[in-house]
Short mmCIF file of C-alpha atoms and ligand atoms in Angstrom, two decimals:
data_model
loop_
_atom_site.label_atom_id
_atom_site.label_comp_id
_atom_site.label_asym_id
_atom_site.label_seq_id
_atom_site.Cartn_x
_atom_site.Cartn_y
_atom_site.Cartn_z
CA MET Z 34 47.69 40.63 176.14
CA SER Z 35 51.39 41.35 176.10
CA ALA Z 36 50.81 45.20 175.72
CA SER Z 37 52.78 47.19 178.28
CA LEU Z 38 55.35 45.16 180.03
CA ALA Z 39 56.79 48.08 181.98
CA THR Z 40 56.74 47.32 185.66
CA PRO Z 41 54.95 50.19 187.44
CA HIS Z 42 56.47 49.34 190.90
CA ALA Z 43 60.00 49.83 192.16
CA THR Z 44 62.29 46.91 192.31
CA SER Z 45 63.32 45.79 195.81
CA PRO Z 46 67.03 46.66 196.49
CA THR Z 47 67.82 43.16 197.47
CA PRO Z 48 67.46 40.43 194.82
CA PRO Z 49 64.23 38.58 195.37
CA ARG Z 50 64.52 35.11 196.68
CA SER Z 51 63.14 32.56 194.48
CA ALA Z 52 60.94 29.77 196.02
CA ALA Z 53 62.76 27.37 193.75
CA GLY Z 54 65.94 28.22 195.60
CA ALA Z 55 68.97 27.39 193.60
CA ALA Z 56 70.03 28.91 190.32
CA GLN Z 57 67.53 27.63 187.79
CA PRO Z 58 67.16 29.03 184.28
CA LEU Z 59 64.08 31.29 183.99
CA ALA Z 60 61.68 31.10 180.98
CA PRO Z 61 62.82 32.95 177.89
CA PRO Z 62 62.25 36.72 178.03
CA ALA Z 63 59.15 36.82 175.84
CA GLU Z 64 57.41 34.13 177.82
CA ARG Z 65 58.52 35.69 181.13
CA ALA Z 66 57.05 39.06 179.97
CA GLN Z 67 53.70 37.33 179.16
CA VAL Z 68 53.48 35.65 182.60
CA ILE Z 69 54.36 38.91 184.33
CA ALA Z 70 51.77 40.89 182.26
CA GLY Z 71 49.12 38.45 183.49
CA LEU Z 72 50.17 38.92 187.08
CA LEU Z 73 49.95 42.65 186.75
CA GLY Z 74 46.53 42.45 185.12
CA ARG Z 75 43.38 43.60 187.06
CA PRO Z 76 42.28 40.98 187.80
CA ALA Z 77 45.58 39.02 187.77
CA SER Z 78 45.68 35.79 185.65
CA ILE Z 79 47.94 32.98 184.88
CA SER Z 80 47.34 30.86 181.73
CA PRO Z 81 46.12 27.28 182.59
CA LYS Z 82 48.83 25.94 180.30
CA TYR Z 83 51.24 26.61 183.24
CA PHE Z 84 49.38 23.83 185.35
CA TYR Z 85 51.33 21.24 183.55
CA ASP Z 86 54.93 21.12 184.74
CA GLU Z 87 55.97 17.62 185.74
CA ARG Z 88 54.34 17.64 189.22
CA GLY Z 89 51.16 19.28 187.62
CA SER Z 90 50.88 16.65 184.99
CA ARG Z 91 50.98 13.99 187.76
CA LEU Z 92 48.41 15.86 189.82
CA PHE Z 93 46.16 16.05 186.71
CA GLU Z 94 46.48 12.24 186.35
CA ALA Z 95 45.39 11.98 190.04
CA ILE Z 96 42.33 14.22 189.26
CA THR Z 97 41.26 11.93 186.43
CA ARG Z 98 40.92 9.15 188.93
CA LEU Z 99 38.87 11.10 191.53
CA PRO Z 100 35.28 10.02 192.04
CA GLU Z 101 34.09 13.51 191.44
CA TYR Z 102 35.89 14.02 188.22
CA TYR Z 103 33.50 12.32 185.66
CA PRO Z 104 34.94 13.67 182.32
CA THR Z 105 37.74 11.05 181.84
CA ARG Z 106 35.87 8.01 182.70
CA THR Z 107 32.70 9.14 180.94
CA GLU Z 108 34.76 9.89 177.76
CA GLN Z 109 36.24 6.35 178.11
CA ALA Z 110 32.74 4.94 178.39
CA VAL Z 111 31.61 6.75 175.25
CA LEU Z 112 34.61 5.41 173.35
CA ARG Z 113 33.89 1.95 174.51
CA ARG Z 114 30.11 2.19 173.89
CA HIS Z 115 30.46 3.48 170.34
CA ALA Z 116 33.97 2.07 169.38
CA GLN Z 117 32.90 0.41 166.16
CA ALA Z 118 30.72 3.34 164.87
CA ILE Z 119 33.58 5.81 165.70
CA ALA Z 120 36.17 3.59 163.98
CA GLN Z 121 33.96 3.44 160.92
CA ALA Z 122 33.42 7.25 160.88
CA VAL Z 123 37.08 7.97 161.35
CA GLY Z 124 38.45 5.32 159.08
CA ARG Z 125 41.08 2.72 159.92
CA GLY Z 126 44.78 3.08 159.79
CA GLY Z 127 46.43 6.35 159.12
CA VAL Z 128 48.30 8.95 161.26
CA VAL Z 129 46.97 10.08 164.61
CA ILE Z 130 48.15 13.52 165.95
CA GLU Z 131 47.28 14.31 169.45
CA PRO Z 132 47.83 17.92 170.71
CA GLY Z 133 48.28 17.89 174.55
CA ALA Z 134 48.87 14.08 174.46
CA GLY Z 135 49.92 13.97 178.26
CA SER Z 136 49.87 10.36 179.42
CA CYS Z 137 49.04 8.92 175.95
CA ASP Z 138 46.57 6.60 177.60
CA LYS Z 139 43.72 7.51 175.34
CA ALA Z 140 46.07 7.41 172.36
CA GLN Z 141 46.77 3.78 173.11
CA VAL Z 142 43.11 2.92 173.08
CA LEU Z 143 42.49 4.91 169.89
CA CYS Z 144 45.45 3.67 167.99
CA ARG Z 145 44.71 0.14 168.80
CA LEU Z 146 41.05 0.56 167.80
CA LEU Z 147 41.90 2.15 164.47
CA GLY Z 148 45.05 0.20 163.66
CA ALA Z 149 46.83 3.51 163.24
CA THR Z 150 50.30 3.21 161.58
CA HIS Z 151 51.75 6.44 163.04
CA PHE Z 152 51.25 8.51 166.17
CA VAL Z 153 52.56 12.01 166.86
CA GLY Z 154 51.98 13.29 170.44
CA VAL Z 155 52.48 16.99 171.16
CA ASP Z 156 52.72 18.33 174.63
CA ILE Z 157 53.96 21.46 176.50
CA SER Z 158 55.45 19.09 179.19
CA ALA Z 159 58.07 17.53 176.86
CA ASP Z 160 59.86 15.25 179.46
CA TYR Z 161 56.52 13.89 180.70
CA LEU Z 162 55.48 13.20 177.09
CA GLU Z 163 58.74 11.39 176.27
CA GLY Z 164 58.02 8.85 178.95
CA SER Z 165 54.43 8.40 177.87
CA VAL Z 166 55.38 7.86 174.27
CA ALA Z 167 58.03 5.30 175.34
CA ARG Z 168 55.27 3.33 177.17
CA LEU Z 169 52.95 3.73 174.12
CA ARG Z 170 55.74 2.14 171.85
CA ALA Z 171 56.10 -0.71 174.34
CA ALA Z 172 52.39 -1.37 174.30
CA LEU Z 173 51.97 -1.08 170.58
CA PRO Z 174 55.19 -2.23 168.93
CA GLY Z 175 53.71 -1.95 165.31
CA LEU Z 176 53.02 1.80 165.82
CA ASP Z 177 55.55 4.47 164.78
CA ALA Z 178 55.13 6.89 167.72
CA ARG Z 179 56.82 10.21 168.21
CA ALA Z 180 56.98 12.92 170.83
CA VAL Z 181 57.04 16.53 169.93
CA GLY Z 182 57.50 19.13 172.75
CA GLY Z 183 55.70 22.41 172.29
CA ASP Z 184 52.75 24.79 172.86
CA ILE Z 185 49.83 23.63 170.75
CA THR Z 186 48.41 27.22 170.63
CA THR Z 187 51.37 28.21 168.45
CA ALA Z 188 51.75 26.23 165.14
CA ILE Z 189 52.31 22.47 165.52
CA GLU Z 190 55.36 21.28 163.49
CA LEU Z 191 55.19 17.68 162.53
CA PRO Z 192 58.40 15.68 162.01
CA ARG Z 193 59.23 15.74 158.31
CA ASP Z 194 59.22 11.96 157.80
CA VAL Z 195 55.54 11.57 158.91
CA PRO Z 196 53.87 10.14 155.93
CA GLN Z 197 51.25 11.92 153.75
CA ALA Z 198 48.52 9.52 154.77
CA ARG Z 199 45.14 10.25 156.21
CA ARG Z 200 45.60 12.37 159.36
CA LEU Z 201 43.31 12.33 162.31
CA VAL Z 202 43.66 15.15 164.92
CA PHE Z 203 42.61 13.55 168.26
CA TYR Z 204 41.88 16.08 170.92
CA PRO Z 205 40.22 14.30 173.75
CA GLY Z 206 39.63 15.27 177.40
CA SER Z 207 37.46 18.31 176.67
CA SER Z 208 40.71 20.43 176.75
CA ILE Z 209 39.03 22.72 174.07
CA GLY Z 210 37.05 24.00 177.02
CA ASN Z 211 40.03 25.85 178.29
CA PHE Z 212 39.67 28.36 175.43
CA ASP Z 213 37.00 30.99 175.11
CA PRO Z 214 34.86 30.67 171.93
CA PRO Z 215 37.17 32.96 169.75
CA ALA Z 216 40.38 31.22 170.87
CA ALA Z 217 38.69 27.84 170.49
CA LEU Z 218 37.69 28.77 166.91
CA ALA Z 219 41.24 29.77 166.14
CA LEU Z 220 42.63 26.49 167.51
CA LEU Z 221 40.11 24.46 165.63
CA ARG Z 222 41.12 26.29 162.39
CA GLN Z 223 44.78 25.29 163.04
CA MET Z 224 43.57 21.67 163.59
CA HIS Z 225 41.64 21.81 160.34
CA ALA Z 226 44.81 22.88 158.48
CA LEU Z 227 46.71 20.02 160.21
CA ALA Z 228 44.14 17.41 159.27
CA GLN Z 229 43.43 18.51 155.75
CA GLY Z 230 44.22 15.80 153.20
CA GLN Z 231 42.47 12.76 151.84
CA GLY Z 232 39.85 11.78 154.38
CA GLY Z 233 41.51 13.66 157.34
CA GLY Z 234 39.38 14.81 160.34
CA LEU Z 235 39.14 15.68 163.94
CA LEU Z 236 37.97 13.49 166.87
CA ILE Z 237 37.32 15.77 169.82
CA GLY Z 238 35.98 15.37 173.35
CA ILE Z 239 33.40 17.92 174.63
CA ASP Z 240 32.17 18.19 178.21
CA LEU Z 241 28.49 19.24 178.03
CA PRO Z 242 26.62 21.61 180.32
CA LYS Z 243 24.94 19.79 183.31
CA ASP Z 244 23.73 20.32 186.83
CA ALA Z 245 26.05 23.01 188.46
CA ALA Z 246 26.54 20.94 191.65
CA VAL Z 247 27.96 18.02 189.55
CA LEU Z 248 30.32 20.38 187.71
CA GLN Z 249 31.41 22.20 190.82
CA ALA Z 250 32.19 19.01 192.72
CA ALA Z 251 34.32 17.82 189.77
CA TYR Z 252 36.54 20.92 190.21
CA ASP Z 253 36.49 21.19 193.97
CA ASP Z 254 37.01 17.58 195.11
CA ALA Z 255 36.72 16.36 198.74
CA ALA Z 256 40.31 15.12 198.83
CA GLY Z 257 41.66 18.53 197.80
CA VAL Z 258 43.75 17.19 194.76
CA THR Z 259 42.34 19.99 192.48
CA ALA Z 260 43.37 22.49 195.16
CA GLN Z 261 46.99 21.19 195.01
CA PHE Z 262 46.85 21.24 191.28
CA ASN Z 263 45.61 24.84 191.29
CA ARG Z 264 48.22 26.04 193.77
CA ASN Z 265 51.10 24.13 192.01
CA ILE Z 266 50.75 26.69 189.19
CA LEU Z 267 52.33 29.24 191.56
CA THR Z 268 55.42 26.89 192.10
CA HIS Z 269 55.71 26.67 188.40
CA VAL Z 270 55.46 30.46 187.95
CA ASN Z 271 58.11 30.87 190.63
CA ARG Z 272 60.47 28.73 188.41
CA LEU Z 273 59.45 30.60 185.24
CA ILE Z 274 59.95 34.17 186.37
CA GLY Z 275 61.91 33.83 189.70
CA SER Z 276 58.96 35.05 191.73
CA ASP Z 277 58.34 34.15 195.53
CA PHE Z 278 54.74 33.04 195.68
CA GLU Z 279 53.92 31.11 198.73
CA PRO Z 280 51.46 28.53 197.52
CA ALA Z 281 50.16 27.74 201.04
CA GLN Z 282 48.98 31.41 201.32
CA TRP Z 283 46.45 30.91 198.49
CA ARG Z 284 43.03 29.31 198.65
CA HIS Z 285 41.51 27.17 195.83
CA GLU Z 286 38.18 28.43 194.45
CA ALA Z 287 36.07 26.84 191.78
CA PHE Z 288 32.48 27.60 190.62
CA PHE Z 289 30.21 27.34 187.63
CA ASN Z 290 29.53 30.70 185.94
CA THR Z 291 26.15 29.84 184.35
CA VAL Z 292 26.03 33.08 182.17
CA GLU Z 293 29.34 32.08 180.47
CA SER Z 294 28.71 28.33 180.79
CA ARG Z 295 32.11 27.78 182.24
CA ILE Z 296 33.84 26.57 185.40
CA GLU Z 297 36.24 29.18 186.70
CA MET Z 298 39.19 28.42 188.86
CA HIS Z 299 40.83 31.05 190.94
CA LEU Z 300 43.45 31.46 193.67
CA ALA Z 301 42.43 33.78 196.44
CA ALA Z 302 45.00 35.39 198.67
CA CYS Z 303 44.55 34.18 202.37
CA GLY Z 304 45.76 37.56 203.51
CA PRO Z 305 47.56 40.58 202.06
CA GLN Z 306 50.43 39.37 199.83
CA GLN Z 307 53.31 40.99 198.11
CA VAL Z 308 54.90 38.92 195.43
CA ARG Z 309 58.30 39.88 194.05
CA TRP Z 310 60.28 38.80 191.03
CA PRO Z 311 63.42 40.26 189.41
CA GLY Z 312 62.41 43.60 188.09
CA GLY Z 313 58.87 43.88 189.57
CA THR Z 314 56.40 43.19 192.30
CA ARG Z 315 52.62 42.89 192.68
CA SER Z 316 50.58 43.45 195.91
CA PHE Z 317 47.34 41.59 196.54
CA ALA Z 318 44.73 42.45 199.07
CA ALA Z 319 43.23 39.74 201.30
CA ASP Z 320 40.82 37.63 199.27
CA GLU Z 321 42.01 39.18 195.89
CA ARG Z 322 42.03 36.50 193.26
CA ILE Z 323 44.25 35.32 190.48
CA HIS Z 324 42.22 33.66 187.61
CA THR Z 325 43.90 30.44 186.67
CA GLU Z 326 41.37 28.56 184.52
CA ASN Z 327 38.15 28.64 182.49
CA SER Z 328 36.66 25.27 181.47
CA TYR Z 329 33.85 25.97 179.07
CA LYS Z 330 31.01 23.60 178.80
CA TYR Z 331 29.75 23.88 175.17
CA PRO Z 332 26.27 22.76 174.37
CA LEU Z 333 26.62 20.35 171.35
CA PRO Z 334 24.82 22.56 168.78
CA ALA Z 335 27.07 25.52 169.82
CA PHE Z 336 30.12 23.40 169.45
CA VAL Z 337 29.12 22.02 166.07
CA ASP Z 338 28.65 25.56 164.91
CA LEU Z 339 32.23 26.31 165.97
CA LEU Z 340 33.36 23.22 164.07
CA GLU Z 341 31.63 24.34 160.89
CA ARG Z 342 33.03 27.85 161.17
CA ALA Z 343 36.51 26.32 161.42
CA GLY Z 344 35.96 24.57 158.13
CA PHE Z 345 34.92 21.11 159.35
CA THR Z 346 32.04 19.15 157.73
CA GLN Z 347 29.86 16.08 158.39
CA PRO Z 348 29.91 16.35 162.18
CA GLN Z 349 28.91 13.20 164.04
CA ALA Z 350 28.58 13.02 167.87
CA TRP Z 351 28.38 10.15 170.34
CA THR Z 352 27.42 10.50 173.96
CA ASP Z 353 27.09 8.58 177.24
CA GLU Z 354 23.67 7.55 178.51
CA ARG Z 355 23.31 10.62 180.72
CA ASP Z 356 24.38 12.96 177.96
CA TRP Z 357 27.15 14.43 180.01
CA TYR Z 358 30.02 14.14 177.43
CA ALA Z 359 30.29 13.84 173.76
CA LEU Z 360 32.95 12.62 171.26
CA VAL Z 361 32.57 14.42 168.07
CA HIS Z 362 34.05 13.59 164.68
CA ALA Z 363 34.02 15.92 161.63
CA ARG Z 364 35.85 15.87 158.43
CA ALA Z 365 38.46 18.44 157.26
C1 AVJ N 457 42.45 19.23 181.10
C2 AVJ N 457 41.37 21.38 180.56
C3 AVJ N 457 40.24 19.21 180.33
O1 AVJ N 457 39.07 21.55 182.31
O2 AVJ N 457 38.42 19.67 183.16
C4 AVJ N 457 40.76 19.55 185.71
C5 AVJ N 457 41.68 20.58 183.52
N1 AVJ N 457 41.22 21.64 185.80
N2 AVJ N 457 40.47 20.00 186.91
C6 AVJ N 457 39.37 20.43 182.70
C7 AVJ N 457 41.26 20.61 184.88
C8 AVJ N 457 40.81 21.30 186.97
C9 AVJ N 457 40.75 19.98 182.58
N3 AVJ N 457 41.22 19.91 181.14
#
């Protein structure tokens, strides 16, 4: 992915104007190089992890409340419907670790259900997470709750003083769907390593394949919130690499790719665009796309197979009455 980072195009003589305007620190060079490599790809791509700056995290919260976006409320329904069975399978007490904790709303429900003693939330949006963990502490005063800022795809480092008790990795929201099967397997192996220890395990949310129209509506809502969320990635990239994307010039596209069993989100250029950043540029033809997200919908047997290949055992799944969504527990 980060192969050749040489910029094939000439740099503009005048320094590129950044959409962010004022002097703002760019991302570290290695990260900048990765983002630029994605922009120079054919097709161009931006990692979905860059959706989640402060505004993106808030837009995602708004998405979870949309009538068309069923995953969040369906997952909540599964947890409510099967709370006691899930608590029994997972075991009570212990340490809950949530990669990509975001708002910590789900962590609150789960930690209360289990009577967890410790919680460690990890999120790429560190400031946003700090606020969420503060709210979690206020809601559950008996819980030792910590926030760790970081990218969950590179090893998660737990604070040293987290006790050596049973660890549950909690990965709700079907976020595993952002990874293609090989990357999902690698991430599950990492979670397996994190959960290993007496009785440790994984509780993970999986969005199941379903009618394409239902899926498509969930990622292309009538109010246009998902479109704003998608375009916001360009504002974030502008800050990361000092580029001059004009988000209003990009059209939100989302569709279900039945062959790959995934929702794809793209941004399509409303007309010819030239995007500049310090040291490089990329031209886009009208309608040319930037791929911003895949959201895989794993059939349950395929997902259980991934879990077992990652080293997990004794998988157990709970679903809603329409079989749209599953919570899966497995032991490390
Ligand atoms: C947070 C990755 C689970 O794929 O449904 C929502 C992100 N993208 N709408 C998903 C998302 C567009 C979401 N995940």
